[in-house]
Amino acid sequence: MSKTIPIQPAPARLDAAPETPRGLLADQLARPLRDLRISITDRCNFRCVYCMPKHVFDKDYVYLPHSALLSFEEITRVARVFVAHGVEKIRLTGGEPLLRKNMEDLVAMLAALRTPAGQPLDLTLTTNGALLAKKARGLKAAGLQRITVSLDALDDATFKRMNDVDFAVADVLDGIAAAHAAGLGPIKINMVVKRGMNDDQVLPMARHFKATPHVLRFIEYMDVGASNGWRMDEVLPSAEIVRRISADMPLEPIAPNYSGETASRYRYRDGGGEIGLISSVTQAFCQDCTRARLSTEGKLYTCLFASSGHDLRALLRGGASDAELAGAIGQIWRGRADRYSELRTAATPGLGDGARKVEMSYIGG
Ligand code: SAM
Ligand code: SF4
Ligand code: SF4
């Protein structure tokens, strides 16, 4: 029997008193606001089976019209208010963020922002790597510091089955090499592991990236959105990944880089670098979750699994002042009680839920 995990709906209207951000926001579970993920397009040139399966994202699928997207000026204005509220790290995502026209201009605008203490932001980007060979140098020149590249297999046939658009592994590896040469580092490589689909690639991927300065991170396949037909038995638990790699190349756990880090870290005992594991299914990390997400059309989501977002674009385009925007964001964050993954863990494995959740390609990873 499946259980339903309650998801807080967003109110239709945002009514908040103007406020001066002090960088001290805390939500209902005392979590500060530190990270902002910004989705800059809902489009993608891949059709990863676990994210934008072709039978849903087909030629009739209706994407957002350009007028619905936040402009670079709107994104930068919202980001500035978030930074005043305590955000130190911004990640651009999508869809495929490198598809948004002139996105290097946005990178430059965000790179110019400073924290209240005068520090630059930790500015990064997650990409499928398809356009990276072409764009790496321009991104670095625009002020991007580092990058995460998704790659689910080293075997071409497996990778093509997963991206479902016949895209070759070698082209992503070229993109990674270009990013490295451009000085975008440290580079993280994200591999979503789906049992029966690419779990035989865990060891080849580990061996390949062990010999590089890049950090490979294994991501448990998640029940994001309503399109991917998620089943618990398709999740390969992180513990199993550690066991498989360790049997061949012994690993030992290491401390997190900072509190709230999503990945748990292991290093090779022979000194050959480290790996990360993002275990949002088997080891929920909601209690440390300091992330807000801004969708392509300007909705603020306080959880990856939320069914609805708060419409900041309506405020932006309705003439709200920065103080009013800050008041709305403050009110939303103070009211936040999301802990979907923890609740899912507590519920039956293989659960289904009633509420319609937002798609990963729309909100970003
Ligand atoms: N298109 C870019 C990419 O693939 O890197 C950025 C957006 S993508 C939605 C961000 C990350 O989410 C990727 O690393 C992707 O593999 C991951 N992702 C997408 N759907 C997922 C799912 N159902 N479970 C776990 N990770 C997922
Ligand atoms: Fe596109 Fe990234 Fe989703 Fe794959 S995971 S379909 S590359 S948005
Ligand atoms: Fe954060 Fe929601 Fe994921 Fe929990 S389920 S870690 S609250 S995004």
mmCIF file of C-alpha atoms and ligand atoms in Angstrom:
data_model
loop_
_atom_site.group_PDB
_atom_site.id
_atom_site.type_symbol
_atom_site.label_atom_id
_atom_site.label_comp_id
_atom_site.label_asym_id
_atom_site.label_seq_id
_atom_site.Cartn_x
_atom_site.Cartn_y
_atom_site.Cartn_z
ATOM 1 C CA MET A 1 0.000 0.000 0.000
ATOM 2 C CA SER A 2 1.306 3.462 -0.784
ATOM 3 C CA LYS A 3 1.254 6.353 1.649
ATOM 4 C CA THR A 4 0.740 9.974 0.779
ATOM 5 C CA ILE A 5 3.449 12.438 1.722
ATOM 6 C CA PRO A 6 1.934 15.838 2.506
ATOM 7 C CA ILE A 7 3.409 18.704 0.501
ATOM 8 C CA GLN A 8 2.779 22.279 1.606
ATOM 9 C CA PRO A 9 0.930 24.158 -1.141
ATOM 10 C CA ALA A 10 1.987 27.750 -1.910
ATOM 11 C CA PRO A 11 -0.625 30.463 -1.255
ATOM 12 C CA ALA A 12 -2.077 32.113 -4.364
ATOM 13 C CA ARG A 13 -1.094 35.626 -3.315
ATOM 14 C CA LEU A 14 1.974 37.025 -1.658
ATOM 15 C CA ASP A 15 1.185 39.696 0.885
ATOM 16 C CA ALA A 16 4.154 40.752 2.915
ATOM 17 C CA ALA A 17 5.333 43.887 4.640
ATOM 18 C CA PRO A 18 8.492 45.439 3.200
ATOM 19 C CA GLU A 19 11.634 44.492 5.101
ATOM 20 C CA THR A 20 15.355 45.148 5.177
ATOM 21 C CA PRO A 21 17.176 41.830 4.804
ATOM 22 C CA ARG A 22 19.716 41.113 7.537
ATOM 23 C CA GLY A 23 21.036 37.758 6.344
ATOM 24 C CA LEU A 24 19.549 36.065 9.392
ATOM 25 C CA LEU A 25 16.525 34.253 7.984
ATOM 26 C CA ALA A 26 15.604 30.928 9.527
ATOM 27 C CA ASP A 27 12.762 28.617 8.537
ATOM 28 C CA GLN A 28 10.457 26.564 10.767
ATOM 29 C CA LEU A 29 13.233 23.986 11.275
ATOM 30 C CA ALA A 30 15.863 26.691 12.011
ATOM 31 C CA ARG A 31 17.502 26.241 8.586
ATOM 32 C CA PRO A 32 19.149 29.371 7.149
ATOM 33 C CA LEU A 33 18.837 30.443 3.496
ATOM 34 C CA ARG A 34 22.242 29.977 1.857
ATOM 35 C CA ASP A 35 21.839 28.534 -1.653
ATOM 36 C CA LEU A 36 19.799 29.577 -4.642
ATOM 37 C CA ARG A 37 19.337 27.409 -7.715
ATOM 38 C CA ILE A 38 18.071 29.292 -10.703
ATOM 39 C CA SER A 39 16.522 27.486 -13.650
ATOM 40 C CA ILE A 40 17.073 29.629 -16.734
ATOM 41 C CA THR A 41 15.268 27.502 -19.312
ATOM 42 C CA ASP A 42 12.745 24.670 -19.331
ATOM 43 C CA ARG A 43 14.134 23.358 -22.636
ATOM 44 C CA CYS A 44 16.749 20.700 -23.179
ATOM 45 C CA ASN A 45 18.587 19.053 -26.059
ATOM 46 C CA PHE A 46 18.583 15.694 -24.205
ATOM 47 C CA ARG A 47 15.624 13.491 -23.307
ATOM 48 C CA CYS A 48 17.070 11.685 -20.301
ATOM 49 C CA VAL A 49 14.678 8.876 -19.508
ATOM 50 C CA TYR A 50 14.568 9.770 -15.806
ATOM 51 C CA CYS A 51 13.966 13.496 -16.374
ATOM 52 C CA MET A 52 12.368 14.439 -19.712
ATOM 53 C CA PRO A 53 11.143 11.146 -21.183
ATOM 54 C CA LYS A 54 10.272 11.416 -24.870
ATOM 55 C CA HIS A 55 6.722 10.198 -24.479
ATOM 56 C CA VAL A 56 5.957 13.268 -22.325
ATOM 57 C CA PHE A 57 8.388 15.831 -23.755
ATOM 58 C CA ASP A 58 7.481 15.155 -27.391
ATOM 59 C CA LYS A 59 6.943 17.522 -30.321
ATOM 60 C CA ASP A 60 3.569 18.593 -28.925
ATOM 61 C CA TYR A 61 4.900 19.510 -25.500
ATOM 62 C CA VAL A 62 4.282 23.184 -24.769
ATOM 63 C CA TYR A 63 7.309 25.003 -23.340
ATOM 64 C CA LEU A 64 7.156 28.415 -21.730
ATOM 65 C CA PRO A 65 6.913 31.332 -24.144
ATOM 66 C CA HIS A 66 9.858 33.733 -24.023
ATOM 67 C CA SER A 67 7.737 36.434 -22.362
ATOM 68 C CA ALA A 68 7.096 34.097 -19.420
ATOM 69 C CA LEU A 69 10.789 33.684 -18.679
ATOM 70 C CA LEU A 70 12.441 35.981 -16.176
ATOM 71 C CA SER A 71 14.759 38.351 -18.031
ATOM 72 C CA PHE A 72 18.420 38.534 -17.019
ATOM 73 C CA GLU A 73 17.689 41.850 -15.291
ATOM 74 C CA GLU A 74 14.803 40.293 -13.351
ATOM 75 C CA ILE A 75 16.907 37.277 -12.357
ATOM 76 C CA THR A 76 19.755 39.502 -11.199
ATOM 77 C CA ARG A 77 17.427 41.717 -9.200
ATOM 78 C CA VAL A 78 15.855 38.771 -7.403
ATOM 79 C CA ALA A 79 19.297 37.230 -6.849
ATOM 80 C CA ARG A 80 20.526 40.470 -5.274
ATOM 81 C CA VAL A 81 17.678 40.367 -2.759
ATOM 82 C CA PHE A 82 18.390 36.702 -2.000
ATOM 83 C CA VAL A 83 22.046 37.547 -1.408
ATOM 84 C CA ALA A 84 21.015 40.293 1.009
ATOM 85 C CA HIS A 85 18.965 37.613 2.809
ATOM 86 C CA GLY A 86 22.028 35.378 3.237
ATOM 87 C CA VAL A 87 22.493 33.440 -0.010
ATOM 88 C CA GLU A 88 26.187 32.783 -0.686
ATOM 89 C CA LYS A 89 25.984 30.266 -3.488
ATOM 90 C CA ILE A 90 24.119 30.431 -6.792
ATOM 91 C CA ARG A 91 23.821 27.536 -9.219
ATOM 92 C CA LEU A 92 22.387 28.014 -12.712
ATOM 93 C CA THR A 93 20.459 25.048 -14.022
ATOM 94 C CA GLY A 94 17.482 24.113 -16.179
ATOM 95 C CA GLY A 95 16.533 22.348 -18.512
ATOM 96 C CA GLU A 96 19.873 22.782 -20.141
ATOM 97 C CA PRO A 97 21.202 26.190 -19.039
ATOM 98 C CA LEU A 98 23.706 26.508 -21.890
ATOM 99 C CA LEU A 99 20.757 26.592 -24.324
ATOM 100 C CA ARG A 100 19.548 29.985 -23.051
ATOM 101 C CA LYS A 101 20.657 32.616 -25.541
ATOM 102 C CA ASN A 102 23.484 34.881 -24.340
ATOM 103 C CA MET A 103 23.500 33.206 -20.928
ATOM 104 C CA GLU A 104 27.130 34.323 -20.520
ATOM 105 C CA ASP A 105 25.719 37.852 -20.030
ATOM 106 C CA LEU A 106 23.687 36.588 -17.081
ATOM 107 C CA VAL A 107 26.766 34.875 -15.648
ATOM 108 C CA ALA A 108 28.610 38.197 -15.823
ATOM 109 C CA MET A 109 25.736 40.033 -14.106
ATOM 110 C CA LEU A 110 25.578 37.491 -11.272
ATOM 111 C CA ALA A 111 29.357 37.354 -10.931
ATOM 112 C CA ALA A 112 29.296 41.073 -10.124
ATOM 113 C CA LEU A 113 27.069 40.563 -7.045
ATOM 114 C CA ARG A 114 28.673 40.727 -3.595
ATOM 115 C CA THR A 115 27.565 39.392 -0.213
ATOM 116 C CA PRO A 116 26.871 41.951 2.545
ATOM 117 C CA ALA A 117 30.444 41.234 3.732
ATOM 118 C CA GLY A 118 31.742 42.213 0.288
ATOM 119 C CA GLN A 119 32.597 38.680 -0.854
ATOM 120 C CA PRO A 120 31.920 37.357 -4.357
ATOM 121 C CA LEU A 121 29.352 34.573 -4.613
ATOM 122 C CA ASP A 122 30.155 30.941 -5.161
ATOM 123 C CA LEU A 123 28.747 30.890 -8.704
ATOM 124 C CA THR A 124 28.367 27.617 -10.550
ATOM 125 C CA LEU A 125 26.368 25.820 -13.198
ATOM 126 C CA THR A 126 25.063 22.303 -13.913
ATOM 127 C CA THR A 127 25.121 21.206 -17.540
ATOM 128 C CA ASN A 128 24.778 18.085 -19.656
ATOM 129 C CA GLY A 129 28.028 19.154 -21.307
ATOM 130 C CA ALA A 130 26.744 19.057 -24.891
ATOM 131 C CA LEU A 131 27.661 22.687 -25.603
ATOM 132 C CA LEU A 132 30.496 22.946 -23.124
ATOM 133 C CA ALA A 133 33.410 22.477 -25.519
ATOM 134 C CA LYS A 134 32.133 25.537 -27.378
ATOM 135 C CA LYS A 135 31.240 27.636 -24.348
ATOM 136 C CA ALA A 136 33.749 26.851 -21.584
ATOM 137 C CA ARG A 137 36.159 29.734 -22.250
ATOM 138 C CA GLY A 138 33.374 32.292 -22.601
ATOM 139 C CA LEU A 139 31.824 31.139 -19.329
ATOM 140 C CA LYS A 140 35.132 31.483 -17.514
ATOM 141 C CA ALA A 141 35.674 34.926 -19.017
ATOM 142 C CA ALA A 142 32.182 35.954 -17.861
ATOM 143 C CA GLY A 143 33.094 35.090 -14.255
ATOM 144 C CA LEU A 144 31.890 31.523 -13.739
ATOM 145 C CA GLN A 145 34.110 29.803 -11.181
ATOM 146 C CA ARG A 146 33.336 26.129 -11.444
ATOM 147 C CA ILE A 147 31.009 23.720 -13.117
ATOM 148 C CA THR A 148 29.160 20.427 -12.654
ATOM 149 C CA VAL A 149 28.754 18.160 -15.663
ATOM 150 C CA SER A 150 26.218 15.345 -15.766
ATOM 151 C CA LEU A 151 27.391 12.069 -17.287
ATOM 152 C CA ASP A 152 25.579 8.802 -16.661
ATOM 153 C CA ALA A 153 27.825 6.264 -18.405
ATOM 154 C CA LEU A 154 31.143 5.753 -20.156
ATOM 155 C CA ASP A 155 29.703 3.128 -22.432
ATOM 156 C CA ASP A 156 28.298 4.852 -25.493
ATOM 157 C CA ALA A 157 25.322 2.561 -26.021
ATOM 158 C CA THR A 158 24.232 2.926 -22.376
ATOM 159 C CA PHE A 159 24.688 6.705 -22.419
ATOM 160 C CA LYS A 160 22.707 7.019 -25.634
ATOM 161 C CA ARG A 161 19.918 4.914 -24.152
ATOM 162 C CA MET A 162 19.802 7.289 -21.200
ATOM 163 C CA ASN A 163 19.991 10.628 -23.032
ATOM 164 C CA ASP A 164 17.713 9.210 -25.762
ATOM 165 C CA VAL A 165 18.984 11.636 -28.414
ATOM 166 C CA ASP A 166 21.993 9.610 -29.598
ATOM 167 C CA PHE A 167 24.522 11.928 -27.932
ATOM 168 C CA ALA A 168 28.021 10.400 -27.661
ATOM 169 C CA VAL A 169 30.079 10.102 -24.463
ATOM 170 C CA ALA A 170 33.190 11.442 -26.250
ATOM 171 C CA ASP A 171 31.485 14.798 -26.834
ATOM 172 C CA VAL A 172 30.737 15.226 -23.127
ATOM 173 C CA LEU A 173 34.321 14.223 -22.266
ATOM 174 C CA ASP A 174 35.517 16.883 -24.735
ATOM 175 C CA GLY A 175 33.350 19.408 -22.918
ATOM 176 C CA ILE A 176 34.823 18.395 -19.568
ATOM 177 C CA ALA A 177 38.353 18.715 -20.982
ATOM 178 C CA ALA A 178 37.530 22.175 -22.344
ATOM 179 C CA ALA A 179 36.135 23.276 -18.973
ATOM 180 C CA HIS A 180 39.280 22.017 -17.254
ATOM 181 C CA ALA A 181 41.521 23.783 -19.757
ATOM 182 C CA ALA A 182 39.537 27.006 -19.265
ATOM 183 C CA GLY A 183 40.154 26.848 -15.495
ATOM 184 C CA LEU A 184 36.585 26.061 -14.464
ATOM 185 C CA GLY A 185 37.325 23.989 -11.424
ATOM 186 C CA PRO A 186 37.059 21.949 -9.358
ATOM 187 C CA ILE A 187 34.821 20.083 -11.802
ATOM 188 C CA LYS A 188 32.159 17.776 -10.419
ATOM 189 C CA ILE A 189 30.699 14.969 -12.503
ATOM 190 C CA ASN A 190 27.128 13.923 -11.624
ATOM 191 C CA MET A 191 26.013 10.398 -12.431
ATOM 192 C CA VAL A 192 22.395 9.437 -11.794
ATOM 193 C CA VAL A 193 22.300 5.710 -11.155
ATOM 194 C CA LYS A 194 19.250 3.772 -12.245
ATOM 195 C CA ARG A 195 19.350 0.101 -11.382
ATOM 196 C CA GLY A 196 19.170 -2.133 -14.434
ATOM 197 C CA MET A 197 19.917 0.791 -16.748
ATOM 198 C CA ASN A 198 23.413 2.082 -15.936
ATOM 199 C CA ASP A 199 24.423 0.518 -12.625
ATOM 200 C CA ASP A 200 27.006 -1.581 -14.505
ATOM 201 C CA GLN A 201 28.707 1.749 -15.245
ATOM 202 C CA VAL A 202 29.443 2.555 -11.590
ATOM 203 C CA LEU A 203 32.857 0.851 -11.627
ATOM 204 C CA PRO A 204 33.986 2.005 -15.097
ATOM 205 C CA MET A 205 33.024 5.598 -14.188
ATOM 206 C CA ALA A 206 34.832 5.356 -10.835
ATOM 207 C CA ARG A 207 37.973 3.964 -12.501
ATOM 208 C CA HIS A 208 37.934 6.608 -15.227
ATOM 209 C CA PHE A 209 37.524 9.624 -12.960
ATOM 210 C CA LYS A 210 39.857 8.296 -10.240
ATOM 211 C CA ALA A 211 42.688 9.140 -12.583
ATOM 212 C CA THR A 212 41.502 12.760 -13.035
ATOM 213 C CA PRO A 213 41.242 15.827 -10.751
ATOM 214 C CA HIS A 214 37.433 15.765 -11.147
ATOM 215 C CA VAL A 215 35.115 14.565 -8.367
ATOM 216 C CA LEU A 216 32.576 11.963 -9.445
ATOM 217 C CA ARG A 217 29.284 12.071 -7.534
ATOM 218 C CA PHE A 218 26.711 9.315 -7.644
ATOM 219 C CA ILE A 219 23.104 10.460 -7.375
ATOM 220 C CA GLU A 220 20.309 8.160 -6.295
ATOM 221 C CA TYR A 221 17.554 8.155 -8.878
ATOM 222 C CA MET A 222 14.751 10.283 -7.394
ATOM 223 C CA ASP A 223 10.989 10.463 -7.677
ATOM 224 C CA VAL A 224 11.014 14.019 -9.014
ATOM 225 C CA GLY A 225 8.062 15.272 -11.038
ATOM 226 C CA ALA A 226 5.270 13.134 -12.385
ATOM 227 C CA SER A 227 6.848 11.950 -15.660
ATOM 228 C CA ASN A 228 9.531 9.452 -14.819
ATOM 229 C CA GLY A 229 7.441 6.574 -13.422
ATOM 230 C CA TRP A 230 9.772 6.198 -10.425
ATOM 231 C CA ARG A 231 9.981 2.881 -8.573
ATOM 232 C CA MET A 232 12.008 2.236 -5.439
ATOM 233 C CA ASP A 233 13.470 -0.967 -6.860
ATOM 234 C CA GLU A 234 15.165 1.117 -9.577
ATOM 235 C CA VAL A 235 17.158 3.027 -6.954
ATOM 236 C CA LEU A 236 20.664 1.719 -6.309
ATOM 237 C CA PRO A 237 21.329 2.752 -2.683
ATOM 238 C CA SER A 238 24.552 4.708 -2.116
ATOM 239 C CA ALA A 239 25.686 2.096 0.410
ATOM 240 C CA GLU A 240 25.633 -0.471 -2.382
ATOM 241 C CA ILE A 241 27.683 1.842 -4.621
ATOM 242 C CA VAL A 242 30.309 2.248 -1.899
ATOM 243 C CA ARG A 243 30.371 -1.524 -1.407
ATOM 244 C CA ARG A 244 30.837 -2.214 -5.128
ATOM 245 C CA ILE A 245 33.624 0.334 -5.603
ATOM 246 C CA SER A 246 35.341 -0.532 -2.347
ATOM 247 C CA ALA A 247 35.546 -4.207 -3.301
ATOM 248 C CA ASP A 248 37.765 -3.160 -6.193
ATOM 249 C CA MET A 249 39.324 0.111 -4.999
ATOM 250 C CA PRO A 250 39.063 0.475 -1.190
ATOM 251 C CA LEU A 251 37.344 3.620 0.070
ATOM 252 C CA GLU A 252 37.111 5.371 3.431
ATOM 253 C CA PRO A 253 34.643 8.076 4.543
ATOM 254 C CA ILE A 254 35.841 11.665 4.993
ATOM 255 C CA ALA A 255 34.304 14.684 6.714
ATOM 256 C CA PRO A 256 31.986 17.042 4.820
ATOM 257 C CA ASN A 257 33.520 20.226 3.404
ATOM 258 C CA TYR A 258 30.873 22.278 5.176
ATOM 259 C CA SER A 259 27.659 21.746 7.131
ATOM 260 C CA GLY A 260 24.734 21.261 4.753
ATOM 261 C CA GLU A 261 26.800 19.634 1.987
ATOM 262 C CA THR A 262 24.446 17.425 -0.017
ATOM 263 C CA ALA A 263 27.043 14.789 -0.879
ATOM 264 C CA SER A 264 28.705 12.454 1.591
ATOM 265 C CA ARG A 265 32.379 12.049 0.750
ATOM 266 C CA TYR A 266 34.687 9.053 0.481
ATOM 267 C CA ARG A 267 38.319 8.898 -0.572
ATOM 268 C CA TYR A 268 40.338 6.113 -2.108
ATOM 269 C CA ARG A 269 42.664 4.582 0.456
ATOM 270 C CA ASP A 270 45.502 4.625 -2.070
ATOM 271 C CA GLY A 271 45.302 8.438 -2.234
ATOM 272 C CA GLY A 272 43.662 8.472 -5.666
ATOM 273 C CA GLY A 273 41.129 11.214 -4.988
ATOM 274 C CA GLU A 274 37.538 11.196 -3.735
ATOM 275 C CA ILE A 275 33.949 10.483 -4.722
ATOM 276 C CA GLY A 276 30.641 11.893 -3.486
ATOM 277 C CA LEU A 277 27.282 10.245 -2.906
ATOM 278 C CA ILE A 278 23.993 12.092 -3.000
ATOM 279 C CA SER A 279 21.577 9.836 -1.181
ATOM 280 C CA SER A 280 18.361 11.779 -1.199
ATOM 281 C CA VAL A 281 16.309 8.581 -1.224
ATOM 282 C CA THR A 282 18.074 6.326 1.300
ATOM 283 C CA GLN A 283 19.605 8.994 3.563
ATOM 284 C CA ALA A 284 17.529 12.142 3.465
ATOM 285 C CA PHE A 285 19.387 15.336 4.295
ATOM 286 C CA CYS A 286 16.452 17.708 4.758
ATOM 287 C CA GLN A 287 17.569 18.908 8.178
ATOM 288 C CA ASP A 288 20.541 20.657 6.574
ATOM 289 C CA CYS A 289 18.735 21.831 3.438
ATOM 290 C CA THR A 290 19.439 25.534 2.933
ATOM 291 C CA ARG A 291 18.373 25.666 -0.720
ATOM 292 C CA ALA A 292 15.755 27.745 -2.464
ATOM 293 C CA ARG A 293 14.884 27.254 -6.118
ATOM 294 C CA LEU A 294 13.743 29.838 -8.621
ATOM 295 C CA SER A 295 11.921 28.419 -11.640
ATOM 296 C CA THR A 296 12.336 29.689 -15.182
ATOM 297 C CA GLU A 297 9.173 31.764 -14.892
ATOM 298 C CA GLY A 298 10.045 33.207 -11.502
ATOM 299 C CA LYS A 299 8.324 30.922 -9.029
ATOM 300 C CA LEU A 300 10.099 30.332 -5.762
ATOM 301 C CA TYR A 301 10.137 26.715 -4.558
ATOM 302 C CA THR A 302 11.332 25.889 -1.083
ATOM 303 C CA CYS A 303 11.698 22.168 -1.844
ATOM 304 C CA LEU A 304 12.627 20.154 -4.923
ATOM 305 C CA PHE A 305 9.509 18.096 -4.353
ATOM 306 C CA ALA A 306 7.078 20.981 -3.911
ATOM 307 C CA SER A 307 3.862 20.866 -5.894
ATOM 308 C CA SER A 308 3.600 24.641 -6.299
ATOM 309 C CA GLY A 309 5.780 27.716 -6.101
ATOM 310 C CA HIS A 310 5.415 31.321 -4.957
ATOM 311 C CA ASP A 311 5.028 33.768 -7.818
ATOM 312 C CA LEU A 312 7.849 36.289 -7.515
ATOM 313 C CA ARG A 313 7.467 37.343 -11.158
ATOM 314 C CA ALA A 314 4.038 38.801 -10.365
ATOM 315 C CA LEU A 315 5.723 40.978 -7.722
ATOM 316 C CA LEU A 316 8.590 41.943 -10.020
ATOM 317 C CA ARG A 317 6.298 42.885 -12.866
ATOM 318 C CA GLY A 318 3.696 44.412 -10.566
ATOM 319 C CA GLY A 319 6.045 47.177 -9.463
ATOM 320 C CA ALA A 320 7.149 45.813 -6.083
ATOM 321 C CA SER A 321 10.113 47.545 -4.487
ATOM 322 C CA ASP A 322 13.226 45.630 -3.406
ATOM 323 C CA ALA A 323 12.034 45.931 0.209
ATOM 324 C CA GLU A 324 8.672 44.411 -0.735
ATOM 325 C CA LEU A 325 10.422 41.623 -2.609
ATOM 326 C CA ALA A 326 12.636 41.054 0.411
ATOM 327 C CA GLY A 327 9.552 40.994 2.636
ATOM 328 C CA ALA A 328 7.893 38.330 0.473
ATOM 329 C CA ILE A 329 11.002 36.138 0.323
ATOM 330 C CA GLY A 330 11.491 36.533 4.069
ATOM 331 C CA GLN A 331 7.911 35.551 4.785
ATOM 332 C CA ILE A 332 8.119 32.496 2.516
ATOM 333 C CA TRP A 333 11.386 31.288 4.037
ATOM 334 C CA ARG A 334 10.240 31.843 7.631
ATOM 335 C CA GLY A 335 7.157 29.730 6.887
ATOM 336 C CA ARG A 336 9.127 26.884 5.271
ATOM 337 C CA ALA A 337 8.704 23.465 6.882
ATOM 338 C CA ASP A 338 9.539 21.206 3.889
ATOM 339 C CA ARG A 339 11.241 17.875 4.502
ATOM 340 C CA TYR A 340 9.872 15.708 1.757
ATOM 341 C CA SER A 341 12.776 13.233 1.522
ATOM 342 C CA GLU A 342 12.721 12.566 5.247
ATOM 343 C CA LEU A 343 8.992 11.916 5.117
ATOM 344 C CA ARG A 344 9.419 9.651 2.094
ATOM 345 C CA THR A 345 12.082 7.685 3.934
ATOM 346 C CA ALA A 346 9.666 7.203 6.789
ATOM 347 C CA ALA A 347 6.958 5.980 4.439
ATOM 348 C CA THR A 348 6.705 2.643 2.645
ATOM 349 C CA PRO A 349 9.350 1.865 0.011
ATOM 350 C CA GLY A 350 7.838 1.958 -3.458
ATOM 351 C CA LEU A 351 5.373 4.599 -2.382
ATOM 352 C CA GLY A 352 3.257 6.689 -4.710
ATOM 353 C CA ASP A 353 1.939 10.083 -3.726
ATOM 354 C CA GLY A 354 -1.161 12.002 -4.492
ATOM 355 C CA ALA A 355 0.003 15.566 -5.137
ATOM 356 C CA ARG A 356 1.420 16.498 -8.533
ATOM 357 C CA LYS A 357 5.043 17.463 -8.056
ATOM 358 C CA VAL A 358 7.024 19.854 -10.209
ATOM 359 C CA GLU A 359 9.221 18.461 -13.033
ATOM 360 C CA MET A 360 13.012 18.436 -12.585
ATOM 361 C CA SER A 361 13.532 20.004 -16.022
ATOM 362 C CA TYR A 362 11.339 22.934 -15.002
ATOM 363 C CA ILE A 363 12.760 23.603 -11.566
ATOM 364 C CA GLY A 364 16.343 22.396 -12.139
ATOM 365 C CA GLY A 365 18.336 19.863 -10.141
HETATM 366 N N1 SAM B 1 20.535 19.738 -17.940
HETATM 367 C C1 SAM B 1 21.491 19.909 -16.905
HETATM 368 C C2 SAM B 1 22.125 18.592 -16.509
HETATM 369 O O1 SAM B 1 21.582 17.544 -16.881
HETATM 370 O O2 SAM B 1 23.141 18.627 -15.851
HETATM 371 C C3 SAM B 1 20.971 20.628 -15.685
HETATM 372 C C4 SAM B 1 19.578 20.293 -15.211
HETATM 373 S S1 SAM B 1 19.376 18.644 -14.604
HETATM 374 C C5 SAM B 1 17.658 18.651 -14.175
HETATM 375 C C6 SAM B 1 20.240 18.732 -13.063
HETATM 376 C C7 SAM B 1 20.658 17.408 -12.474
HETATM 377 O O3 SAM B 1 19.521 16.689 -12.064
HETATM 378 C C8 SAM B 1 21.424 16.488 -13.407
HETATM 379 O O4 SAM B 1 22.644 16.079 -12.821
HETATM 380 C C9 SAM B 1 20.486 15.321 -13.578
HETATM 381 O O5 SAM B 1 21.185 14.143 -13.822
HETATM 382 C C10 SAM B 1 19.734 15.321 -12.287
HETATM 383 N N2 SAM B 1 18.438 14.628 -12.351
HETATM 384 C C11 SAM B 1 17.417 14.826 -13.223
HETATM 385 N N3 SAM B 1 16.379 13.989 -12.958
HETATM 386 C C12 SAM B 1 16.740 13.251 -11.884
HETATM 387 C C13 SAM B 1 16.114 12.214 -11.120
HETATM 388 N N4 SAM B 1 14.905 11.771 -11.408
HETATM 389 N N5 SAM B 1 16.801 11.705 -10.074
HETATM 390 C C14 SAM B 1 18.034 12.153 -9.755
HETATM 391 N N6 SAM B 1 18.684 13.124 -10.421
HETATM 392 C C15 SAM B 1 18.052 13.662 -11.479
HETATM 393 FE FE1 SF4 B 2 18.059 17.593 -19.898
HETATM 394 FE FE2 SF4 B 2 19.500 17.602 -17.689
HETATM 395 FE FE3 SF4 B 2 17.006 16.627 -17.654
HETATM 396 FE FE4 SF4 B 2 18.875 15.292 -18.951
HETATM 397 S S1 SF4 B 2 18.828 15.710 -16.734
HETATM 398 S S2 SF4 B 2 16.820 15.773 -19.729
HETATM 399 S S3 SF4 B 2 20.158 16.885 -19.711
HETATM 400 S S4 SF4 B 2 17.568 18.717 -18.014
HETATM 401 FE FE1 SF4 B 3 15.587 19.996 0.721
HETATM 402 FE FE2 SF4 B 3 13.140 19.209 0.000
HETATM 403 FE FE3 SF4 B 3 15.286 17.803 -0.770
HETATM 404 FE FE4 SF4 B 3 14.503 17.767 1.786
HETATM 405 S S1 SF4 B 3 13.368 16.985 0.061
HETATM 406 S S2 SF4 B 3 16.612 18.012 1.036
HETATM 407 S S3 SF4 B 3 13.761 19.891 2.029
HETATM 408 S S4 SF4 B 3 14.796 19.915 -1.363
#
